[in-house]
JSON list of C-alpha atoms and ligand atoms in Angstrom, two decimals:
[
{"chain": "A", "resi": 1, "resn": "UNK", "atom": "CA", "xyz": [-19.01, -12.00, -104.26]},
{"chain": "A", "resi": 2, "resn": "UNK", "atom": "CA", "xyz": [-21.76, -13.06, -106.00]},
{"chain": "A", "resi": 3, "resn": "UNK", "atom": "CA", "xyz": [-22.89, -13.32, -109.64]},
{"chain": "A", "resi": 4, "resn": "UNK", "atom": "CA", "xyz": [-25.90, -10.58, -111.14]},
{"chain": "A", "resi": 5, "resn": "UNK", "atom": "CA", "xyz": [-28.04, -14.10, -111.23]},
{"chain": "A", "resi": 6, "resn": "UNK", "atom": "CA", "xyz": [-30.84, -11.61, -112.54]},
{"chain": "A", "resi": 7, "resn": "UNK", "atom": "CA", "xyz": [-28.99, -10.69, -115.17]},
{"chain": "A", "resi": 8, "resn": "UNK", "atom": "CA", "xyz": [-30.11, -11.79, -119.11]},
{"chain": "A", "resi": 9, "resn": "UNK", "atom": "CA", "xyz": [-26.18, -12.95, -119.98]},
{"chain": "A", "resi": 10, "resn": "UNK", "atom": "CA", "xyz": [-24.33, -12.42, -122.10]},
{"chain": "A", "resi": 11, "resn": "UNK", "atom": "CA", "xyz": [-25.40, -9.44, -123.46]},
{"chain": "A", "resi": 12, "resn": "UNK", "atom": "CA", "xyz": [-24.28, -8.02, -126.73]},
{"chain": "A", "resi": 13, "resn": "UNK", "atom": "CA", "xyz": [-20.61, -6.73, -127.03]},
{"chain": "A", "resi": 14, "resn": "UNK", "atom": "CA", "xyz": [-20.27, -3.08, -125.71]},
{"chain": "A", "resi": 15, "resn": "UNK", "atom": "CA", "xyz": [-18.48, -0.74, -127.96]},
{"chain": "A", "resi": 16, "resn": "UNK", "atom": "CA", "xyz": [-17.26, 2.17, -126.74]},
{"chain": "A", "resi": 17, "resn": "UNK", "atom": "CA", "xyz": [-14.97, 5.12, -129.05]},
{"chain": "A", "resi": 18, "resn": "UNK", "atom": "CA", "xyz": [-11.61, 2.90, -128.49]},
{"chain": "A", "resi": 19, "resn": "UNK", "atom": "CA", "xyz": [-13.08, -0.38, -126.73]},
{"chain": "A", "resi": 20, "resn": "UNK", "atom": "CA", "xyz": [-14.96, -3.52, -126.79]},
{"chain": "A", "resi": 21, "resn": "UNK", "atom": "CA", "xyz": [-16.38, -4.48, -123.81]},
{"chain": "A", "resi": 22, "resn": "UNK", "atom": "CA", "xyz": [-17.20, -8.60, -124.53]},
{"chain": "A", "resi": 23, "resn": "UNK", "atom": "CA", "xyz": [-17.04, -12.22, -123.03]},
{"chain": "A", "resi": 24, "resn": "UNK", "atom": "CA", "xyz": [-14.12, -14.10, -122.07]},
{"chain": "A", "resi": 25, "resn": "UNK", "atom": "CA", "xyz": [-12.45, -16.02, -124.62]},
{"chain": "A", "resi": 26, "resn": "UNK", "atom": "CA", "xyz": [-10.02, -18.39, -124.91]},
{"chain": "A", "resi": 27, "resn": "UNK", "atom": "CA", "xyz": [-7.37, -16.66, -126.95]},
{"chain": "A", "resi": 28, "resn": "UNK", "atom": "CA", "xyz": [-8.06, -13.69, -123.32]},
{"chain": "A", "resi": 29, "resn": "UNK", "atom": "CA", "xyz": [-6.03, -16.77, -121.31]},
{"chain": "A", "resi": 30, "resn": "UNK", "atom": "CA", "xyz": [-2.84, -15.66, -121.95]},
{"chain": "A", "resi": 31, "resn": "UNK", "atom": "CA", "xyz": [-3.76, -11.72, -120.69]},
{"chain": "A", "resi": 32, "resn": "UNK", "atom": "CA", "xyz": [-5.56, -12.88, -117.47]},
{"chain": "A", "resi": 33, "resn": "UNK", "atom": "CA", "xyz": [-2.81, -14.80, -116.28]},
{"chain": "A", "resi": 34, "resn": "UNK", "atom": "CA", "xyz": [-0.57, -11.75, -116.63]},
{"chain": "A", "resi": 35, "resn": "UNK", "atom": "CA", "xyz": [-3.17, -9.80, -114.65]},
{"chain": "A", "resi": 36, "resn": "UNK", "atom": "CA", "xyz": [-3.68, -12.24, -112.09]},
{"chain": "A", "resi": 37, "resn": "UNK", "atom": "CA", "xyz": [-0.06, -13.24, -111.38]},
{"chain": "A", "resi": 38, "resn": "UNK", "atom": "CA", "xyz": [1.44, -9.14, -111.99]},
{"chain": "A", "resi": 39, "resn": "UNK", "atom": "CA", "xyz": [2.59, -8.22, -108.35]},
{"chain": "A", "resi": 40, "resn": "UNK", "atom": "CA", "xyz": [2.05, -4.07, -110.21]},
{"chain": "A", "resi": 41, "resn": "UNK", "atom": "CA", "xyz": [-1.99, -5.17, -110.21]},
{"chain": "A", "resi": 42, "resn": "UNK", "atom": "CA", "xyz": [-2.24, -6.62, -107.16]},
{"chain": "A", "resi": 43, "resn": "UNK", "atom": "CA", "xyz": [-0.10, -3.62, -105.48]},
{"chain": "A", "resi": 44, "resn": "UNK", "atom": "CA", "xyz": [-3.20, -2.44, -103.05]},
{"chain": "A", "resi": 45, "resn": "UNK", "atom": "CA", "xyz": [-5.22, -6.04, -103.62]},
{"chain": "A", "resi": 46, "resn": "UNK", "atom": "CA", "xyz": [-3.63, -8.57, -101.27]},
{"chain": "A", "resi": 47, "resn": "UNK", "atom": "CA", "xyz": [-0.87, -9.54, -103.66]},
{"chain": "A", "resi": 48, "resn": "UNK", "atom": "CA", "xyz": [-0.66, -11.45, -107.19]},
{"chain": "A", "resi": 49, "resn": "UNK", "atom": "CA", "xyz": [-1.27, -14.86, -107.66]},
{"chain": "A", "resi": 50, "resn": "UNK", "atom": "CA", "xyz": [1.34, -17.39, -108.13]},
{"chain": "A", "resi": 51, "resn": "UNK", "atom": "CA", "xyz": [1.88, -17.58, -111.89]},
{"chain": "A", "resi": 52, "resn": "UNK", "atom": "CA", "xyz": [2.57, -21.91, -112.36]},
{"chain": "A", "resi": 53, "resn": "UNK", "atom": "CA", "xyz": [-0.79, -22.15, -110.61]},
{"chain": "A", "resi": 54, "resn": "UNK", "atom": "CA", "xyz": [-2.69, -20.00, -112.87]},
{"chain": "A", "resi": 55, "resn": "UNK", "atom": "CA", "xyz": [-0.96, -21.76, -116.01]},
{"chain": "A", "resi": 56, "resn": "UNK", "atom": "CA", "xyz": [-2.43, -24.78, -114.03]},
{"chain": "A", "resi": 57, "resn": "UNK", "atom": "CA", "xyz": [-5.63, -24.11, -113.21]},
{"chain": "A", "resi": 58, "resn": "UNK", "atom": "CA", "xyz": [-6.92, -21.28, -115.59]},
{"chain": "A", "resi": 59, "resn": "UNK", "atom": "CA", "xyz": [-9.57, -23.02, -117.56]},
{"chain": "A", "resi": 60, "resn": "UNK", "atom": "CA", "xyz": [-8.99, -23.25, -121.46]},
{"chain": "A", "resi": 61, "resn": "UNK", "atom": "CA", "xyz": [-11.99, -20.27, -121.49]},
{"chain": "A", "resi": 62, "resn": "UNK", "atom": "CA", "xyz": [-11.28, -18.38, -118.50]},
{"chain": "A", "resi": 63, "resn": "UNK", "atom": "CA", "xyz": [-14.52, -17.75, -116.19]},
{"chain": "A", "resi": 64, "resn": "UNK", "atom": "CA", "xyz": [-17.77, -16.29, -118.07]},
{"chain": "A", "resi": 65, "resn": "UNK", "atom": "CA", "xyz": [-19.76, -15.38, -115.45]},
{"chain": "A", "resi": 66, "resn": "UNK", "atom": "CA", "xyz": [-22.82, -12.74, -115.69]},
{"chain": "A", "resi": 67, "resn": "UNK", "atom": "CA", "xyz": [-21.09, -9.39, -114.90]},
{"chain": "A", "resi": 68, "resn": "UNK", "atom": "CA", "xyz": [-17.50, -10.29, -115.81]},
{"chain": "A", "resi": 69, "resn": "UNK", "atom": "CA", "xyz": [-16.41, -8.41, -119.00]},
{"chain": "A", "resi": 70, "resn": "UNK", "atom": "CA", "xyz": [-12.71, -8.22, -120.85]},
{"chain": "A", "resi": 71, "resn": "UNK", "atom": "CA", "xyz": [-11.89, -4.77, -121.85]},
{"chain": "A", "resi": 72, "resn": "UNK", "atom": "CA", "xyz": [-10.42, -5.33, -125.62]},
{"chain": "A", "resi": 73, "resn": "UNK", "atom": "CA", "xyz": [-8.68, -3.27, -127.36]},
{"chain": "A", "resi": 74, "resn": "UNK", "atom": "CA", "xyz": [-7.79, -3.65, -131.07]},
{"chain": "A", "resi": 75, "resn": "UNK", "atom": "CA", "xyz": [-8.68, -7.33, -130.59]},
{"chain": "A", "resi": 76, "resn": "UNK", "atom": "CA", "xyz": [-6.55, -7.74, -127.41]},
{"chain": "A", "resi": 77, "resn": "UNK", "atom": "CA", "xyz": [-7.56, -7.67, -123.69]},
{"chain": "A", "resi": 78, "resn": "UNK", "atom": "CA", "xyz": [-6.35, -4.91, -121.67]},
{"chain": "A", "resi": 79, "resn": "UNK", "atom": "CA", "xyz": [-8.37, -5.52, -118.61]},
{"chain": "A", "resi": 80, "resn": "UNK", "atom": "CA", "xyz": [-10.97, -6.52, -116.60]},
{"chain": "A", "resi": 81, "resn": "UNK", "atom": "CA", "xyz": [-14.84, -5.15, -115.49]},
{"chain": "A", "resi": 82, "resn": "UNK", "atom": "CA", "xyz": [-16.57, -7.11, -112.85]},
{"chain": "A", "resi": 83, "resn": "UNK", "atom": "CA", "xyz": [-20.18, -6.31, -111.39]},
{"chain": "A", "resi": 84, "resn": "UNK", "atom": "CA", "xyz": [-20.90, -8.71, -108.87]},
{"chain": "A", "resi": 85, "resn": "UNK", "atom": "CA", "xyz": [-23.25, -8.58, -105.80]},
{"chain": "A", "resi": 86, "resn": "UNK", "atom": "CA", "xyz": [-21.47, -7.90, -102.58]},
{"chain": "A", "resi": 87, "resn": "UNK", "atom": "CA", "xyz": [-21.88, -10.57, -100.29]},
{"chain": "A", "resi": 88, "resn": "UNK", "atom": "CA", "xyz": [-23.86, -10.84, -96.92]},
{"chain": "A", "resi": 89, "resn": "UNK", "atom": "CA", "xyz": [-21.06, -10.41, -94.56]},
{"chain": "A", "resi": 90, "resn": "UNK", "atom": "CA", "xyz": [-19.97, -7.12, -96.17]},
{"chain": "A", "resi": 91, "resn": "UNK", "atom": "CA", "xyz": [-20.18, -3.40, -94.62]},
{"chain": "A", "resi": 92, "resn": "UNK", "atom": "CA", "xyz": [-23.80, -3.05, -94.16]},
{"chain": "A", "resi": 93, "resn": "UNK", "atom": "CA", "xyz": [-23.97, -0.04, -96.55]},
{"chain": "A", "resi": 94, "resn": "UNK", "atom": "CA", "xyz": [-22.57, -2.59, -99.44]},
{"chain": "A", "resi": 95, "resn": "UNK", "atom": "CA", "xyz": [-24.54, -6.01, -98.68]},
{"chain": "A", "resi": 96, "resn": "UNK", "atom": "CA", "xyz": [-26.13, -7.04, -101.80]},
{"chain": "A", "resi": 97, "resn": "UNK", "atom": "CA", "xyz": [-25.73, -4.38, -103.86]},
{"chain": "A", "resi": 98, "resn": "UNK", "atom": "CA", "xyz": [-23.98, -4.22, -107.03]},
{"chain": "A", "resi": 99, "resn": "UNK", "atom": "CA", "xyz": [-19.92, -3.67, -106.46]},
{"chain": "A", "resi": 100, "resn": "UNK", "atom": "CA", "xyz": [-17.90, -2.71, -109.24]},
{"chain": "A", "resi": 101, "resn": "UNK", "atom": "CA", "xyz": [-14.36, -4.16, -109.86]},
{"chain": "A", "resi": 102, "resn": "UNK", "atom": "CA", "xyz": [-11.41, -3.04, -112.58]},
{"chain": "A", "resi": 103, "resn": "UNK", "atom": "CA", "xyz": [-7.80, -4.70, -113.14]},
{"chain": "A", "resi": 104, "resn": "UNK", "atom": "CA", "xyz": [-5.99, -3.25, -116.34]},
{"chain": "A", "resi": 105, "resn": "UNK", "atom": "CA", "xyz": [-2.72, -4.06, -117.50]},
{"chain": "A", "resi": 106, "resn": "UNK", "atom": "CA", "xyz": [0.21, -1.86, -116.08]},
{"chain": "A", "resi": 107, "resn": "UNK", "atom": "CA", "xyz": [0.79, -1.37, -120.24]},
{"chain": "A", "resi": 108, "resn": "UNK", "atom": "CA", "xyz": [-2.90, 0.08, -120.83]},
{"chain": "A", "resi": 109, "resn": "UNK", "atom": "CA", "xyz": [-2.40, 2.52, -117.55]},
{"chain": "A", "resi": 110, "resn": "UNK", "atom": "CA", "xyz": [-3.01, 6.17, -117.95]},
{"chain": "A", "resi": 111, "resn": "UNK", "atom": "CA", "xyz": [-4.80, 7.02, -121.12]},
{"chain": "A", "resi": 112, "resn": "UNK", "atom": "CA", "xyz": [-8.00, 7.30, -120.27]},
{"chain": "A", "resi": 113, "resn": "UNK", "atom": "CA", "xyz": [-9.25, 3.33, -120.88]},
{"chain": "A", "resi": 114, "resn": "UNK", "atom": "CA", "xyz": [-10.32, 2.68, -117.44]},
{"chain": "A", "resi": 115, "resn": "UNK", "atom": "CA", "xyz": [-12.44, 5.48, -117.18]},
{"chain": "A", "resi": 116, "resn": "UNK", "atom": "CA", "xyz": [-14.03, 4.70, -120.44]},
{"chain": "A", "resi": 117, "resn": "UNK", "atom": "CA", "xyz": [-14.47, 1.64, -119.73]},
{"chain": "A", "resi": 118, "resn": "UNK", "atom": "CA", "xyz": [-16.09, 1.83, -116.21]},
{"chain": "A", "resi": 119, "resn": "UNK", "atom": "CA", "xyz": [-18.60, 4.37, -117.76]},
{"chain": "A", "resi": 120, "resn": "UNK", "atom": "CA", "xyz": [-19.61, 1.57, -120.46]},
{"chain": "A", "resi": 121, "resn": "UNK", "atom": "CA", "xyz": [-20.29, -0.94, -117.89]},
{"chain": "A", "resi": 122, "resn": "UNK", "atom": "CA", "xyz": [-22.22, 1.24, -115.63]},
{"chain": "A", "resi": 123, "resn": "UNK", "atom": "CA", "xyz": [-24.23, 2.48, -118.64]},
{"chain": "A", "resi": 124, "resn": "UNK", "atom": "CA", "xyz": [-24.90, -1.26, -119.60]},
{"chain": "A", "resi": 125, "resn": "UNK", "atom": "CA", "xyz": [-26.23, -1.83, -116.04]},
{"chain": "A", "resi": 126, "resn": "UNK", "atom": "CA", "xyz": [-28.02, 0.82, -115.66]},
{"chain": "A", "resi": 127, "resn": "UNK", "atom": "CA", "xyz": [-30.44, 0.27, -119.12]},
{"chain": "A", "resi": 128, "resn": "UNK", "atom": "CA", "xyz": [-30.41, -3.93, -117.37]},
{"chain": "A", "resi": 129, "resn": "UNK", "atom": "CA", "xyz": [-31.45, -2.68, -113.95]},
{"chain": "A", "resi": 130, "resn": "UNK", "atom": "CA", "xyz": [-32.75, 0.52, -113.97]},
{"chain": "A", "resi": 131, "resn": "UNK", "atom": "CA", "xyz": [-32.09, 3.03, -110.73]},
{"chain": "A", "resi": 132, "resn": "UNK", "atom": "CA", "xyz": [-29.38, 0.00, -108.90]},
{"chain": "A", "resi": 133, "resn": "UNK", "atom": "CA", "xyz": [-26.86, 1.61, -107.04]},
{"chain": "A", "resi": 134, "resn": "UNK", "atom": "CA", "xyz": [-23.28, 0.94, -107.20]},
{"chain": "A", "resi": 135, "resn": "UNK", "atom": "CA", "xyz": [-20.71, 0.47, -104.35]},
{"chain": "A", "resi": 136, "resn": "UNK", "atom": "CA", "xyz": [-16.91, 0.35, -105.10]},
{"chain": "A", "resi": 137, "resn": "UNK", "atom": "CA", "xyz": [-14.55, -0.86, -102.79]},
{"chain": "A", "resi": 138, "resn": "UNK", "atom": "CA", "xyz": [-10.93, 0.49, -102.97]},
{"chain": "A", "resi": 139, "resn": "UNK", "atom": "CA", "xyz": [-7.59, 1.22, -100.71]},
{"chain": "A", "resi": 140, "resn": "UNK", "atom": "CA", "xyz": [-7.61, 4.49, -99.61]},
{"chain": "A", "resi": 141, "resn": "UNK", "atom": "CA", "xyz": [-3.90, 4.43, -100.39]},
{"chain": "A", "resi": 142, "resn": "UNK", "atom": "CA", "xyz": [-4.25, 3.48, -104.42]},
{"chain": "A", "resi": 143, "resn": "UNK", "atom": "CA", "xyz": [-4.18, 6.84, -106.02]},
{"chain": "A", "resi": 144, "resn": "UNK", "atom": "CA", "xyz": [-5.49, 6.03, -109.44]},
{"chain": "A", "resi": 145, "resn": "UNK", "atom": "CA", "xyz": [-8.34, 3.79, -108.34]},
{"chain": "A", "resi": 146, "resn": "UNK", "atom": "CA", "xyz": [-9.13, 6.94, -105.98]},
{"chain": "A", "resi": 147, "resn": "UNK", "atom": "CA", "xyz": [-9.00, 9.29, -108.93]},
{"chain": "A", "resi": 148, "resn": "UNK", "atom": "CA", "xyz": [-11.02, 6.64, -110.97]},
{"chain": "A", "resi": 149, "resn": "UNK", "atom": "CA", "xyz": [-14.02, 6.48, -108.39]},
{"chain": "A", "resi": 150, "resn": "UNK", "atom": "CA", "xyz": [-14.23, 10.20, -108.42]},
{"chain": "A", "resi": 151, "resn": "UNK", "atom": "CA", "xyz": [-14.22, 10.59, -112.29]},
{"chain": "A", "resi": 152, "resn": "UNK", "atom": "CA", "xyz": [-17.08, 8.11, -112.30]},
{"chain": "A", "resi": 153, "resn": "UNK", "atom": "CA", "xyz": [-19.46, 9.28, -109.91]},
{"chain": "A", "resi": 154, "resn": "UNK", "atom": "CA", "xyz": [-18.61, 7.80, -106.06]},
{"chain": "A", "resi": 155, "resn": "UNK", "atom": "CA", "xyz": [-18.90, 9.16, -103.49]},
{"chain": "A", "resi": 156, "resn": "UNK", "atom": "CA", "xyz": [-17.27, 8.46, -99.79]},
{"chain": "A", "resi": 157, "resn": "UNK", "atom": "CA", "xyz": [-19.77, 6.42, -98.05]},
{"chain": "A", "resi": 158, "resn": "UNK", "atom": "CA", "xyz": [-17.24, 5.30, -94.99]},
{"chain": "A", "resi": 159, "resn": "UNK", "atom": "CA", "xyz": [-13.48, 4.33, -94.67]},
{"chain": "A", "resi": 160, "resn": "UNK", "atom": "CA", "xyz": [-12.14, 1.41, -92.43]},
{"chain": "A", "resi": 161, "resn": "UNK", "atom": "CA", "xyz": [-9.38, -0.64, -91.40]},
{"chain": "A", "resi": 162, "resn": "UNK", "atom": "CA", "xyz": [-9.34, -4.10, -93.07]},
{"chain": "A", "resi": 163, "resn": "UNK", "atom": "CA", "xyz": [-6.34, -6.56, -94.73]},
{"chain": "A", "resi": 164, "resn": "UNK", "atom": "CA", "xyz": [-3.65, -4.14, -92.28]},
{"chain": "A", "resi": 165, "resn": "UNK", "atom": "CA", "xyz": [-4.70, -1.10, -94.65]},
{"chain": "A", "resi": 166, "resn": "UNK", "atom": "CA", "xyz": [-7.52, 1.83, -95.00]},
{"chain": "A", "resi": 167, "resn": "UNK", "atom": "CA", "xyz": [-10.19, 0.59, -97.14]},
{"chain": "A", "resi": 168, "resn": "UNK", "atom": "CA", "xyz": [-12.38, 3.34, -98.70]},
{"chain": "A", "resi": 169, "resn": "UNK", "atom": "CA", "xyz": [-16.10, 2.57, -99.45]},
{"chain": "A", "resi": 170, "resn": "UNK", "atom": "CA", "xyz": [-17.91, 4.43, -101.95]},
{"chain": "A", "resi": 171, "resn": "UNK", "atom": "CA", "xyz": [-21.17, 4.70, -103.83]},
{"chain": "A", "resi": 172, "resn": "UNK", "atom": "CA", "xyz": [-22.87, 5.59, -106.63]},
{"chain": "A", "resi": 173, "resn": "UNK", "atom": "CA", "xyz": [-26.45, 6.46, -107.28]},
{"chain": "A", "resi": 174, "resn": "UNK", "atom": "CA", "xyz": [-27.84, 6.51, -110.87]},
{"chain": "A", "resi": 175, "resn": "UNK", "atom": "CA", "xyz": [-28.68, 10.12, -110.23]},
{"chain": "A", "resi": 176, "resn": "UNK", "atom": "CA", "xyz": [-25.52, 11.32, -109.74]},
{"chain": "A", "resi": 177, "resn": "UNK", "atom": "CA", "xyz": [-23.88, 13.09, -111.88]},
{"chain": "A", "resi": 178, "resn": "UNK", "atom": "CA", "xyz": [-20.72, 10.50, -113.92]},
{"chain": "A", "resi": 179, "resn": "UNK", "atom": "CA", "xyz": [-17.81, 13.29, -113.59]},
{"chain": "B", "resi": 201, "resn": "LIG", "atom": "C1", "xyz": [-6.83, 1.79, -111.13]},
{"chain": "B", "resi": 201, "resn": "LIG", "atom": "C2", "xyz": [-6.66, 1.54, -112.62]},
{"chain": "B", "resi": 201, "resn": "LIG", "atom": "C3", "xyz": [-7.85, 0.72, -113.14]},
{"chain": "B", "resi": 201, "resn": "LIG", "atom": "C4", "xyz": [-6.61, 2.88, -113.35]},
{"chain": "B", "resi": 201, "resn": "LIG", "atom": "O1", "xyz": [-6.53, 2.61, -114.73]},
{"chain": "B", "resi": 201, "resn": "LIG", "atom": "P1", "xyz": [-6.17, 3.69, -115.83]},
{"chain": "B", "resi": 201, "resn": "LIG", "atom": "O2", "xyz": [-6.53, 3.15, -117.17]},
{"chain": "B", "resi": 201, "resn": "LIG", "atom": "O3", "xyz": [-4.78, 4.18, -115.62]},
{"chain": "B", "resi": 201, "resn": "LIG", "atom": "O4", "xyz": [-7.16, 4.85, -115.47]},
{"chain": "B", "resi": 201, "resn": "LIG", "atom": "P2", "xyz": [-7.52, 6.04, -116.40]},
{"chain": "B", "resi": 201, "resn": "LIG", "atom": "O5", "xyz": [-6.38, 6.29, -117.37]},
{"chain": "B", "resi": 201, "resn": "LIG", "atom": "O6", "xyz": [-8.89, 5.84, -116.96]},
{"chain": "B", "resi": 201, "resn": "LIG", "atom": "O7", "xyz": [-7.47, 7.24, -115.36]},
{"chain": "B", "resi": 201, "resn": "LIG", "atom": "C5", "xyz": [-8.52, 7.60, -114.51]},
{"chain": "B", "resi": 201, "resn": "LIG", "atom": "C6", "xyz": [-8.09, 8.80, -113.69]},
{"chain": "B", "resi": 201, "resn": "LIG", "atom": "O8", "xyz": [-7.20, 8.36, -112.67]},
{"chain": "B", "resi": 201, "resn": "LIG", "atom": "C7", "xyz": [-5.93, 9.00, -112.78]},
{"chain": "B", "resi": 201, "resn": "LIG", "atom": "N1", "xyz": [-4.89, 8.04, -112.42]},
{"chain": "B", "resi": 201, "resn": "LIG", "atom": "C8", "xyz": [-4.78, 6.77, -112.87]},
{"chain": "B", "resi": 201, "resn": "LIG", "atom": "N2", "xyz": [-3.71, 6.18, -112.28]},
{"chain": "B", "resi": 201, "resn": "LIG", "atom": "C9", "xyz": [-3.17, 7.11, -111.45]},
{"chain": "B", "resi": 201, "resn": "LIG", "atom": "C10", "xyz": [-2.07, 7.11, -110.54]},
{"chain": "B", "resi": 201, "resn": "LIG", "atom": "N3", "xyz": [-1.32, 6.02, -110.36]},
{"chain": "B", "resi": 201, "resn": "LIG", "atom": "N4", "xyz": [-1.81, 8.24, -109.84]},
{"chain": "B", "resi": 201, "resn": "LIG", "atom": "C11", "xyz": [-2.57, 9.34, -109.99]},
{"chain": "B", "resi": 201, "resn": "LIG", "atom": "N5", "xyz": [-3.65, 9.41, -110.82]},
{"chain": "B", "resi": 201, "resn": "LIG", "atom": "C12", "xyz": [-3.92, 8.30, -111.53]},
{"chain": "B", "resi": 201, "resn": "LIG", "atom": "C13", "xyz": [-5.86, 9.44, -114.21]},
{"chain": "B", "resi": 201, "resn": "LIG", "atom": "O9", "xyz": [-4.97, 10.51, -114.38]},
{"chain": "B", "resi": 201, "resn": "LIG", "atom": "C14", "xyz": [-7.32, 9.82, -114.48]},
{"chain": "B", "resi": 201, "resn": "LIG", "atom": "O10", "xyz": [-7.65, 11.08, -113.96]},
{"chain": "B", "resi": 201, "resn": "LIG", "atom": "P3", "xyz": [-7.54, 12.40, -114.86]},
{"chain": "B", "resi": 201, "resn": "LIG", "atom": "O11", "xyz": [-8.33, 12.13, -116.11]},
{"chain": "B", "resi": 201, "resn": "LIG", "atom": "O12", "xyz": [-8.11, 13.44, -113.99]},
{"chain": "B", "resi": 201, "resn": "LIG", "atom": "O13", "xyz": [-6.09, 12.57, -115.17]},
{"chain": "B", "resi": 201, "resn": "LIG", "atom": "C15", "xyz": [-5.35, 0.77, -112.92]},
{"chain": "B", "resi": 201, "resn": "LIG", "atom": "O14", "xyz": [-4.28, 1.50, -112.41]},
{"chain": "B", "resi": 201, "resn": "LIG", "atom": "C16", "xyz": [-5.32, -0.64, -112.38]},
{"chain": "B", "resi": 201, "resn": "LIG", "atom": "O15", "xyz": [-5.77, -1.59, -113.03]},
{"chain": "B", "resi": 201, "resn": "LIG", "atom": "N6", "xyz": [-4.75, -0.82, -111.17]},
{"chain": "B", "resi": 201, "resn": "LIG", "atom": "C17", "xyz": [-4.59, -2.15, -110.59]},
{"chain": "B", "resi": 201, "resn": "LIG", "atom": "C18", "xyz": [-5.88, -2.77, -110.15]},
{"chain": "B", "resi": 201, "resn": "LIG", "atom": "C19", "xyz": [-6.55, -2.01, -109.02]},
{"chain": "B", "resi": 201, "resn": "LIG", "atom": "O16", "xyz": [-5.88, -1.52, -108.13]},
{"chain": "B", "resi": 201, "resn": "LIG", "atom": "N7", "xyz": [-7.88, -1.98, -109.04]},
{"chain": "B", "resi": 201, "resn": "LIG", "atom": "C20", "xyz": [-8.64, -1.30, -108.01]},
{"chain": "B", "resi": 201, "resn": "LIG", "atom": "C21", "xyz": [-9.35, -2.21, -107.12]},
{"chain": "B", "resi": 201, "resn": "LIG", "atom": "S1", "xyz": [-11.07, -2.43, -107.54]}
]
């Protein structure tokens, strides 16, 4: 995946009624690892990363990258937003078009945070790049990321078989309606 390259970053924190929607930083180090290494994350993504090699090589500021935001709440991350541009080699409905991404913590699950979240980042993109669609890639088979899509606007654009597993493709057009 690429980075939004034509994207002014960073842009000003994103408050939302419970969240802030910022930068990494480096005191966030200690919260990605857990989301990168927790095998309850990675459930429907391919599996966790090993957790000695992400104490290894997580930089002291883990990645800022144009598109990547923490999801903080009450001065602690909870989770991660990334917009990025799906690659060439993708399904030809998602090539180079803006793909949305979400890990939370299996501690922030189920009260609403995602969804608030997701709607905050979409917003933000929205006012940078006016009328961009959004595609969202997901396993048929992960309930809540289902559930999420839906509450945010996606619709089915195709499912297929990929990584031993039904992969759902869906997409979002700025004039559709967010619930
Ligand atoms: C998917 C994920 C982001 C959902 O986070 P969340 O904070 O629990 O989501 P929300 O609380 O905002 O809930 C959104 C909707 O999904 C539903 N939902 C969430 N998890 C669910 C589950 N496991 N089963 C059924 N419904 C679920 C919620 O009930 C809510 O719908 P509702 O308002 O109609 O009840 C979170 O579970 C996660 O980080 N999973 C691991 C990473 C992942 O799989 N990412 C997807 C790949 S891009």
């Amino acid at each position: 995946m690429e980075d939004l390259t034509d994207m002014t970053w960073p842009p000003e924190p994103i408050k939302t009624e419970r969240l802030v929607l910022r930068e990494p930083e480096p005191r966030d180090r200690t919260a990605f690892i857990e989301l990168l290494a927790s095998p309850q994350v990675h459930t429907y993504l391919g599996g966790p990363r090993p957790r000695d090699e992400l104490e290894r090589e997580m930089p002291e500021t883990p990645e800022r990258r144009p598109g990547s935001f923490v999801v903080d709440l009450d001065g602690s991350m909870i989770g991660q937003i990334l917009l990025r541009r799906a690659p060439g080699h993708s399904r030809p409905a998602a090539a180079g078009k803006v793909d949305l991404g979400y890990l939370f913590l299996p501690r922030a699950w189920g009260f609403g945070y995602a969804v608030e979240a997701c709607t905050a980042a979409l917003g933000w993109l929205e006012e940078a790049l006016p009328g961009e669609p959004v595609v969202l890639h997901t396993q048929s088979a992960n309930v809540g990321s289902m559930r999420l899509a839906a509450k945010l606007g996606f619709t089915e654009v195709e499912r297929f078989e990929a990584w031993d597993a039904e992969q759902w493709l869906g997409m979002r057009s700025p004039a559709a309606p967010s619930s």
